[in-house]
């Protein structure tokens, strides 16, 4: 028999027995039988129930005994009919698990006669049909039931942290565990996009290595071009650290890896832009900037700018290391597995430094975009940084307004979109010339000359 049948009945019996002013010297009791879906076990239980003495003789009483007030049963239709026939002989009310009840009025009247004085409100007829019974006495006092509480027999109970009320709010059930997984459509689409862009970057890197001695590849420091391509390659790979169930290793390294990789990429673009400015200044007679045109200046910019971000991340990992965590309260009915960043201040410090680098790079590139030169990359860098900054400016409100796996998805999308912006704006025009306009690629005047 379902607990929906038993609990209201237990409550009625307890309320009557605990009130000394009702049924003096009389105690209501109950007997529970399990029929194991067997007709024989059902009949044996009925014979035992109707036999008030030691012997199994229904209706025969020798000395003291108990009186059967009613029977609640959950047998199938055929057995229920047989039970009804047998109980009808002894005028015992019967309720079944179906909508139509035999002798229900007699049962209800009997229980109400003994129990109505014990209640401020009675469990009503629909309680025995399997519906969530009314809160009764608690209803007016509480007004409304909190989302994490259920209605017990006579009170409201708070569910454990890892559980929540079911739809009928009569029992606690485990919360659903959620995270951005590779099995769901969102995780699949993001991982496929990241992998496709990773392969595309490898293809571009291969093209530039193959044509490394051509003027367009040698223009504006070939090593910076390779550094930028490798950093973009790693940025696409870093997306996979955000997908799947959070683990100690992935939580520890995913944000620092993202921060350092993008710092290297932006630093490379900044170095490219500075080299354009230095090259222009070096063309003026008597200017000493010519000695800065070597690789030393470009490498110094990349290393120094990236080292600051590395220092921030090392401090972050040393003092406030990120770790796997679970959020049980943000989404009703869900346990969100996520990475706790350890320190929100360190996370936004790393993000702010990246924004600072991007702002400087955009400003310098914008100012240098009209400098003379047959192949001035400043125009491309200006547009690429405009795309980059637009993506990450949009990232913050979107990131802060979402929760759970969608918050992670927002960051992955921002990583992919900004990396694709750099890849497309900087390298697609060059590949167009290398592959489709080889006659222009062989002209020396394309090289930015001091």
Short mmCIF file of C-alpha atoms in Angstrom, two decimals:
data_model
loop_
_atom_site.label_atom_id
_atom_site.label_comp_id
_atom_site.label_asym_id
_atom_site.label_seq_id
_atom_site.Cartn_x
_atom_site.Cartn_y
_atom_site.Cartn_z
CA UNK A 1 0.00 0.00 0.00
CA UNK A 2 1.28 3.48 -0.87
CA UNK A 3 2.47 5.81 1.87
CA UNK A 4 -0.21 8.21 0.63
CA UNK A 5 -2.72 5.80 2.23
CA UNK A 6 -0.77 5.04 5.36
CA UNK A 7 0.48 8.43 6.55
CA UNK A 8 -2.91 10.12 7.00
CA UNK A 9 -4.18 7.05 8.83
CA UNK A 10 -1.13 6.93 11.12
CA UNK A 11 -1.62 10.60 11.86
CA UNK A 12 -5.26 10.12 12.81
CA UNK A 13 -4.43 7.22 15.12
CA UNK A 14 -1.60 9.11 16.80
CA UNK A 15 -3.69 12.22 17.38
CA UNK A 16 -6.49 10.20 18.95
CA UNK A 17 -4.20 8.12 21.17
CA UNK A 18 -2.19 11.10 22.39
CA UNK A 19 -5.28 13.03 23.54
CA UNK A 20 -6.34 11.72 27.01
CA UNK A 21 -9.74 13.35 26.68
CA UNK A 22 -10.68 11.09 23.78
CA UNK A 23 -11.47 7.38 24.02
CA UNK A 24 -10.58 6.97 27.69
CA UNK A 25 -9.02 3.56 28.39
CA UNK A 26 -9.18 2.73 24.68
CA UNK A 27 -6.20 2.69 22.33
CA UNK A 28 -6.51 2.59 18.58
CA UNK A 29 -4.02 0.33 16.82
CA UNK A 30 -3.25 -1.03 13.40
CA UNK A 31 -1.83 -4.11 11.72
CA UNK A 32 0.10 -4.05 8.45
CA UNK A 33 0.17 -7.03 6.09
CA UNK A 34 2.17 -7.59 2.90
CA UNK A 35 0.38 -9.78 0.34
CA UNK A 36 3.30 -9.97 -2.17
CA UNK A 37 0.65 -9.72 -4.94
CA UNK A 38 -0.56 -13.18 -3.98
CA UNK A 39 -4.23 -14.13 -3.62
CA UNK A 40 -3.37 -16.78 -1.04
CA UNK A 41 -1.40 -14.34 1.12
CA UNK A 42 -4.26 -11.84 0.86
CA UNK A 43 -6.84 -14.35 2.11
CA UNK A 44 -4.55 -15.52 4.92
CA UNK A 45 -4.11 -11.91 6.03
CA UNK A 46 -7.89 -11.35 6.02
CA UNK A 47 -8.55 -14.52 8.06
CA UNK A 48 -5.92 -13.47 10.58
CA UNK A 49 -7.32 -9.94 10.75
CA UNK A 50 -10.93 -11.07 11.28
CA UNK A 51 -10.01 -13.71 13.86
CA UNK A 52 -9.92 -11.86 17.15
CA UNK A 53 -8.74 -14.83 19.19
CA UNK A 54 -5.76 -17.14 18.99
CA UNK A 55 -7.40 -19.51 16.50
CA UNK A 56 -8.00 -18.53 12.89
CA UNK A 57 -11.79 -18.63 13.10
CA UNK A 58 -13.29 -15.48 11.62
CA UNK A 59 -15.96 -13.84 13.78
CA UNK A 60 -15.37 -16.11 16.78
CA UNK A 61 -14.38 -14.31 19.97
CA UNK A 62 -13.35 -16.02 23.18
CA UNK A 63 -12.43 -13.58 25.91
CA UNK A 64 -10.83 -10.18 25.22
CA UNK A 65 -9.85 -9.17 21.74
CA UNK A 66 -9.61 -6.34 19.23
CA UNK A 67 -12.23 -4.86 16.97
CA UNK A 68 -11.50 -4.15 13.32
CA UNK A 69 -12.71 -0.65 12.41
CA UNK A 70 -11.63 -0.52 8.77
CA UNK A 71 -9.31 -2.04 6.16
CA UNK A 72 -7.13 -0.09 3.72
CA UNK A 73 -5.87 -2.25 0.89
CA UNK A 74 -4.00 -1.82 -2.38
CA UNK A 75 -4.75 -5.11 -4.16
CA UNK A 76 -5.59 -5.41 -7.84
CA UNK A 77 -9.18 -5.27 -9.09
CA UNK A 78 -10.08 -8.96 -8.80
CA UNK A 79 -8.56 -9.40 -5.35
CA UNK A 80 -10.14 -6.15 -4.21
CA UNK A 81 -13.59 -7.47 -5.15
CA UNK A 82 -13.01 -10.70 -3.19
CA UNK A 83 -11.75 -8.74 -0.20
CA UNK A 84 -14.83 -6.52 -0.39
CA UNK A 85 -17.14 -9.55 -0.40
CA UNK A 86 -15.46 -11.08 2.65
CA UNK A 87 -15.32 -7.83 4.64
CA UNK A 88 -18.93 -7.05 3.74
CA UNK A 89 -20.07 -10.08 5.71
CA UNK A 90 -18.61 -8.54 8.89
CA UNK A 91 -19.66 -4.94 8.11
CA UNK A 92 -16.01 -3.80 7.99
CA UNK A 93 -15.44 -0.66 5.88
CA UNK A 94 -12.91 -1.03 3.08
CA UNK A 95 -10.90 1.45 1.01
CA UNK A 96 -8.88 0.55 -2.08
CA UNK A 97 -6.26 2.40 -4.13
CA UNK A 98 -8.76 3.15 -6.94
CA UNK A 99 -11.13 6.02 -7.31
CA UNK A 100 -14.22 4.02 -6.32
CA UNK A 101 -14.34 2.95 -2.67
CA UNK A 102 -16.49 0.24 -1.12
CA UNK A 103 -18.18 1.36 2.07
CA UNK A 104 -16.02 4.50 2.13
CA UNK A 105 -18.69 6.57 3.82
CA UNK A 106 -18.90 4.07 6.66
CA UNK A 107 -15.13 4.11 7.04
CA UNK A 108 -14.94 7.89 6.96
CA UNK A 109 -17.75 8.25 9.49
CA UNK A 110 -16.13 5.76 11.85
CA UNK A 111 -12.73 7.47 11.79
CA UNK A 112 -14.26 10.92 12.03
CA UNK A 113 -16.34 9.89 15.03
CA UNK A 114 -13.21 9.03 17.01
CA UNK A 115 -10.84 11.59 15.60
CA UNK A 116 -12.52 14.85 14.65
CA UNK A 117 -12.11 16.36 18.12
CA UNK A 118 -8.35 15.86 17.90
CA UNK A 119 -7.97 17.92 14.71
CA UNK A 120 -8.26 21.58 13.98
CA UNK A 121 -8.92 20.37 10.46
CA UNK A 122 -9.40 16.78 9.20
CA UNK A 123 -7.65 15.04 6.35
CA UNK A 124 -10.26 14.97 3.71
CA UNK A 125 -11.42 12.26 1.38
CA UNK A 126 -8.93 13.05 -1.40
CA UNK A 127 -6.06 12.25 0.95
CA UNK A 128 -6.80 8.56 0.53
CA UNK A 129 -6.84 8.71 -3.26
CA UNK A 130 -3.09 9.40 -3.45
CA UNK A 131 -3.12 13.25 -3.79
CA UNK A 132 -0.93 15.40 -1.44
CA UNK A 133 -2.89 16.01 1.47
CA UNK A 134 -3.47 19.53 2.85
CA UNK A 135 -1.11 20.93 5.33
CA UNK A 136 -4.05 21.46 7.70
CA UNK A 137 -2.86 23.16 10.83
CA UNK A 138 0.39 24.36 9.31
CA UNK A 139 -1.21 25.93 6.24
CA UNK A 140 -2.49 29.14 7.78
CA UNK A 141 0.52 29.51 10.06
CA UNK A 142 3.09 29.26 7.25
CA UNK A 143 1.15 30.97 4.49
CA UNK A 144 3.50 29.53 1.85
CA UNK A 145 5.96 26.67 1.83
CA UNK A 146 9.66 27.37 1.06
CA UNK A 147 11.07 25.68 -2.04
CA UNK A 148 13.34 23.37 -0.05
CA UNK A 149 10.67 22.07 2.36
CA UNK A 150 8.15 19.26 2.13
CA UNK A 151 4.82 18.65 3.82
CA UNK A 152 5.12 15.93 6.44
CA UNK A 153 2.20 14.31 8.20
CA UNK A 154 1.81 17.14 10.70
CA UNK A 155 4.60 19.61 9.99
CA UNK A 156 6.89 21.07 7.33
CA UNK A 157 10.34 19.49 7.03
CA UNK A 158 13.43 20.96 5.34
CA UNK A 159 15.08 18.69 2.79
CA UNK A 160 18.82 17.93 3.08
CA UNK A 161 21.13 20.14 1.00
CA UNK A 162 21.58 17.51 -1.71
CA UNK A 163 17.83 16.84 -2.02
CA UNK A 164 14.72 18.81 -2.95
CA UNK A 165 10.93 18.26 -2.74
CA UNK A 166 9.26 16.23 -5.47
CA UNK A 167 6.39 17.63 -7.52
CA UNK A 168 3.81 16.65 -4.92
CA UNK A 169 6.01 18.06 -2.13
CA UNK A 170 5.48 15.01 0.06
CA UNK A 171 9.02 13.60 -0.01
CA UNK A 172 12.62 14.61 -0.70
CA UNK A 173 14.33 13.33 -3.84
CA UNK A 174 18.00 13.71 -4.92
CA UNK A 175 18.86 16.88 -6.81
CA UNK A 176 20.03 16.53 -10.40
CA UNK A 177 23.80 16.96 -10.84
CA UNK A 178 24.63 19.32 -13.67
CA UNK A 179 27.77 20.63 -15.41
CA UNK A 180 28.82 21.41 -18.96
CA UNK A 181 29.49 17.93 -20.30
CA UNK A 182 30.69 16.58 -23.63
CA UNK A 183 27.50 14.51 -23.98
CA UNK A 184 25.01 17.40 -24.17
CA UNK A 185 24.39 19.47 -27.33
CA UNK A 186 25.93 22.65 -25.92
CA UNK A 187 29.13 20.88 -24.88
CA UNK A 188 29.33 18.99 -28.17
CA UNK A 189 28.91 22.15 -30.29
CA UNK A 190 31.50 24.12 -28.31
CA UNK A 191 34.06 21.31 -28.35
CA UNK A 192 33.59 20.71 -32.10
CA UNK A 193 33.98 24.44 -32.79
CA UNK A 194 37.14 24.64 -30.68
CA UNK A 195 38.63 21.57 -32.38
CA UNK A 196 37.80 22.90 -35.87
CA UNK A 197 39.46 26.24 -35.10
CA UNK A 198 42.46 24.40 -33.63
CA UNK A 199 42.89 22.47 -36.90
CA UNK A 200 42.46 25.66 -38.93
CA UNK A 201 45.20 27.35 -36.92
CA UNK A 202 47.54 24.40 -37.52
CA UNK A 203 46.84 24.75 -41.24
CA UNK A 204 47.65 28.47 -41.15
CA UNK A 205 50.82 27.81 -39.17
CA UNK A 206 51.87 25.24 -41.76
CA UNK A 207 51.28 27.75 -44.58
CA UNK A 208 53.39 30.42 -42.90
CA UNK A 209 56.20 27.94 -42.18
CA UNK A 210 56.17 26.77 -45.79
CA UNK A 211 56.33 30.35 -47.12
CA UNK A 212 58.54 31.72 -44.36
CA UNK A 213 61.09 33.18 -46.75
CA UNK A 214 58.56 35.23 -48.72
CA UNK A 215 58.36 39.00 -48.17
CA UNK A 216 54.88 38.99 -46.66
CA UNK A 217 55.83 36.46 -43.98
CA UNK A 218 59.15 38.14 -43.19
CA UNK A 219 57.46 41.54 -42.87
CA UNK A 220 57.18 42.89 -39.36
CA UNK A 221 59.12 40.14 -37.55
CA UNK A 222 58.49 36.54 -38.51
CA UNK A 223 59.09 35.28 -34.96
CA UNK A 224 56.26 37.43 -33.63
CA UNK A 225 53.96 35.90 -36.22
CA UNK A 226 54.82 32.39 -35.06
CA UNK A 227 54.43 33.39 -31.40
CA UNK A 228 50.97 34.80 -32.11
CA UNK A 229 49.89 31.73 -34.06
CA UNK A 230 51.07 29.33 -31.34
CA UNK A 231 49.32 31.35 -28.63
CA UNK A 232 46.08 31.27 -30.64
CA UNK A 233 46.56 27.54 -31.11
CA UNK A 234 46.82 27.11 -27.33
CA UNK A 235 43.85 29.40 -26.71
CA UNK A 236 41.58 27.09 -28.71
CA UNK A 237 42.94 24.11 -26.78
CA UNK A 238 42.36 25.88 -23.46
CA UNK A 239 38.62 25.76 -24.15
CA UNK A 240 38.65 22.04 -23.38
CA UNK A 241 39.73 22.78 -19.79
CA UNK A 242 36.29 24.33 -19.25
CA UNK A 243 34.22 21.40 -20.60
CA UNK A 244 33.50 18.24 -18.60
CA UNK A 245 33.13 17.55 -14.90
CA UNK A 246 35.35 19.90 -12.88
CA UNK A 247 38.46 18.17 -11.55
CA UNK A 248 41.24 19.40 -9.31
CA UNK A 249 43.74 19.79 -12.16
CA UNK A 250 41.37 21.48 -14.62
CA UNK A 251 40.07 23.88 -11.98
CA UNK A 252 43.61 24.75 -10.91
CA UNK A 253 44.95 25.62 -14.35
CA UNK A 254 42.12 26.70 -16.62
CA UNK A 255 41.85 30.38 -15.64
CA UNK A 256 45.62 30.96 -15.26
CA UNK A 257 46.23 29.19 -18.60
CA UNK A 258 43.61 31.34 -20.32
CA UNK A 259 45.05 34.54 -18.80
CA UNK A 260 48.68 33.82 -19.69
CA UNK A 261 47.97 32.57 -23.23
CA UNK A 262 45.94 35.66 -24.11
CA UNK A 263 48.54 37.93 -22.53
CA UNK A 264 51.17 36.43 -24.84
CA UNK A 265 48.88 36.90 -27.85
CA UNK A 266 48.10 40.54 -27.07
CA UNK A 267 51.75 41.23 -26.18
CA UNK A 268 52.79 39.89 -29.59
CA UNK A 269 50.35 42.22 -31.30
CA UNK A 270 51.59 45.12 -29.19
CA UNK A 271 55.17 44.28 -30.18
CA UNK A 272 54.18 44.17 -33.87
CA UNK A 273 52.55 47.59 -33.55
CA UNK A 274 55.52 49.11 -31.74
CA UNK A 275 57.81 47.78 -34.45
CA UNK A 276 55.73 49.67 -37.05
CA UNK A 277 56.14 52.91 -35.09
CA UNK A 278 59.88 52.36 -34.53
CA UNK A 279 60.40 51.57 -38.23
CA UNK A 280 58.69 54.80 -39.26
CA UNK A 281 60.70 56.87 -36.77
CA UNK A 282 63.92 55.21 -37.91
CA UNK A 283 63.39 56.52 -41.45
CA UNK A 284 64.05 60.09 -40.33
CA UNK A 285 67.66 61.20 -40.91
CA UNK A 286 69.83 61.13 -37.82
CA UNK A 287 67.26 59.29 -35.74
CA UNK A 288 68.78 56.73 -33.37
CA UNK A 289 65.68 54.46 -33.37
CA UNK A 290 67.26 52.39 -36.16
CA UNK A 291 69.21 50.35 -33.61
CA UNK A 292 65.93 49.21 -32.01
CA UNK A 293 64.70 47.51 -35.17
CA UNK A 294 66.20 44.15 -34.25
CA UNK A 295 64.47 41.22 -32.53
CA UNK A 296 65.57 42.40 -29.11
CA UNK A 297 62.87 45.06 -28.73
CA UNK A 298 60.05 42.78 -29.89
CA UNK A 299 61.12 39.92 -27.64
CA UNK A 300 61.51 42.28 -24.69
CA UNK A 301 57.95 43.57 -25.10
CA UNK A 302 56.46 40.07 -25.29
CA UNK A 303 58.46 38.71 -22.36
CA UNK A 304 58.01 41.70 -20.05
CA UNK A 305 54.27 42.11 -20.66
CA UNK A 306 53.60 38.40 -20.32
CA UNK A 307 55.75 38.10 -17.20
CA UNK A 308 53.46 40.45 -15.30
CA UNK A 309 50.50 38.16 -15.98
CA UNK A 310 52.57 35.11 -15.06
CA UNK A 311 53.41 36.77 -11.73
CA UNK A 312 49.73 37.50 -11.06
CA UNK A 313 48.79 33.90 -11.81
CA UNK A 314 51.59 32.43 -9.67
CA UNK A 315 50.47 34.60 -6.77
CA UNK A 316 46.91 33.43 -7.41
CA UNK A 317 47.85 29.75 -7.45
CA UNK A 318 50.09 30.09 -4.41
CA UNK A 319 47.71 31.97 -2.13
CA UNK A 320 44.18 31.25 -3.41
CA UNK A 321 44.30 28.14 -5.61
CA UNK A 322 41.05 27.33 -7.47
CA UNK A 323 39.32 24.06 -6.55
CA UNK A 324 36.28 21.93 -7.54
CA UNK A 325 33.12 23.01 -5.77
CA UNK A 326 29.36 22.44 -5.87
CA UNK A 327 26.56 24.98 -5.78
CA UNK A 328 23.40 23.52 -4.26
CA UNK A 329 21.31 26.68 -3.99
CA UNK A 330 21.53 28.77 -7.19
CA UNK A 331 19.24 26.55 -9.26
CA UNK A 332 16.22 24.77 -7.67
CA UNK A 333 16.49 21.01 -7.90
CA UNK A 334 20.08 21.07 -9.19
CA UNK A 335 23.57 20.56 -7.82
CA UNK A 336 25.89 22.59 -10.04
CA UNK A 337 29.41 21.18 -10.20
CA UNK A 338 31.78 24.05 -10.86
CA UNK A 339 35.23 25.43 -10.22
CA UNK A 340 35.60 27.84 -7.34
CA UNK A 341 38.12 30.42 -8.53
CA UNK A 342 39.62 30.67 -5.05
CA UNK A 343 39.68 34.44 -5.13
CA UNK A 344 37.37 36.63 -7.16
CA UNK A 345 39.81 39.51 -6.71
CA UNK A 346 42.66 37.56 -8.34
CA UNK A 347 40.40 36.45 -11.19
CA UNK A 348 39.36 40.00 -12.00
CA UNK A 349 42.92 41.26 -11.49
CA UNK A 350 44.16 38.89 -14.21
CA UNK A 351 41.23 39.89 -16.43
CA UNK A 352 41.87 43.59 -15.81
CA UNK A 353 45.55 43.29 -16.73
CA UNK A 354 44.55 41.59 -19.97
CA UNK A 355 42.13 44.43 -20.67
CA UNK A 356 44.90 46.93 -19.91
CA UNK A 357 47.24 45.29 -22.44
CA UNK A 358 44.46 45.18 -25.06
CA UNK A 359 43.66 48.86 -24.51
CA UNK A 360 47.32 49.89 -24.97
CA UNK A 361 47.67 47.72 -28.07
CA UNK A 362 44.49 49.15 -29.60
CA UNK A 363 45.55 52.73 -28.87
CA UNK A 364 49.04 52.35 -30.34
CA UNK A 365 47.72 50.51 -33.40
CA UNK A 366 45.03 53.14 -33.95
CA UNK A 367 47.58 55.95 -33.84
CA UNK A 368 49.94 54.08 -36.17
CA UNK A 369 47.35 52.92 -38.70
CA UNK A 370 48.07 55.75 -41.15
CA UNK A 371 51.83 55.70 -40.95
CA UNK A 372 53.45 55.27 -44.37
CA UNK A 373 54.69 51.86 -45.31
CA UNK A 374 53.99 49.40 -48.05
CA UNK A 375 52.89 46.78 -45.57
CA UNK A 376 51.68 48.44 -42.40
CA UNK A 377 50.06 45.84 -40.12
CA UNK A 378 48.72 48.49 -37.77
CA UNK A 379 45.45 48.71 -39.70
CA UNK A 380 44.84 44.98 -39.34
CA UNK A 381 45.85 45.04 -35.68
CA UNK A 382 43.51 47.98 -35.01
CA UNK A 383 40.53 46.12 -36.42
CA UNK A 384 41.48 42.84 -34.70
CA UNK A 385 41.80 44.54 -31.31
CA UNK A 386 38.47 46.28 -31.86
CA UNK A 387 36.88 42.84 -32.28
CA UNK A 388 38.84 41.47 -29.32
CA UNK A 389 37.81 44.30 -26.98
CA UNK A 390 34.16 44.17 -28.11
CA UNK A 391 33.95 40.47 -27.26
CA UNK A 392 35.40 40.87 -23.77
CA UNK A 393 33.40 44.01 -22.98
CA UNK A 394 30.27 41.96 -23.78
CA UNK A 395 31.65 39.06 -21.76
CA UNK A 396 31.39 40.68 -18.32
CA UNK A 397 27.63 41.40 -18.19
CA UNK A 398 26.83 38.08 -19.87
CA UNK A 399 29.13 36.19 -17.47
CA UNK A 400 27.70 37.84 -14.37
CA UNK A 401 24.07 37.37 -15.43
CA UNK A 402 24.28 33.61 -16.02
CA UNK A 403 24.69 30.67 -13.68
CA UNK A 404 25.98 27.11 -13.74
CA UNK A 405 27.09 25.57 -17.01
CA UNK A 406 25.86 28.56 -19.01
CA UNK A 407 28.36 30.78 -17.19
CA UNK A 408 31.12 28.42 -18.32
CA UNK A 409 29.70 28.38 -21.85
CA UNK A 410 29.82 32.20 -21.98
CA UNK A 411 33.55 32.19 -21.20
CA UNK A 412 34.27 29.44 -23.74
CA UNK A 413 32.36 31.37 -26.40
CA UNK A 414 34.31 34.54 -25.57
CA UNK A 415 37.62 32.67 -25.83
CA UNK A 416 36.69 31.18 -29.20
CA UNK A 417 35.19 34.40 -30.61
CA UNK A 418 38.09 36.66 -29.60
CA UNK A 419 40.71 34.16 -30.79
CA UNK A 420 38.89 33.76 -34.08
CA UNK A 421 38.77 37.56 -34.42
CA UNK A 422 42.56 37.78 -34.09
CA UNK A 423 43.11 34.83 -36.38
CA UNK A 424 40.80 36.14 -39.08
CA UNK A 425 41.81 39.80 -39.01
CA UNK A 426 45.58 39.26 -38.90
CA UNK A 427 46.19 36.13 -40.94
CA UNK A 428 43.36 35.66 -43.44
CA UNK A 429 44.41 38.69 -45.56
CA UNK A 430 48.01 37.40 -45.62
CA UNK A 431 46.88 33.89 -46.59
CA UNK A 432 44.80 35.40 -49.36
CA UNK A 433 47.91 36.98 -50.82
CA UNK A 434 50.10 33.90 -50.26
CA UNK A 435 47.66 31.43 -51.85
CA UNK A 436 45.64 33.44 -54.35
CA UNK A 437 47.97 36.37 -55.22
CA UNK A 438 51.45 34.87 -55.26
CA UNK A 439 52.69 37.53 -57.71
CA UNK A 440 52.19 40.19 -55.00
CA UNK A 441 53.89 38.03 -52.40
CA UNK A 442 57.13 38.04 -54.37
CA UNK A 443 57.49 41.80 -54.54
CA UNK A 444 60.08 43.18 -52.18
CA UNK A 445 58.27 46.47 -51.72
CA UNK A 446 55.74 44.73 -49.47
CA UNK A 447 58.35 44.49 -46.73
CA UNK A 448 58.18 47.31 -44.23
CA UNK A 449 61.54 49.00 -44.73
CA UNK A 450 63.06 51.64 -42.50
#
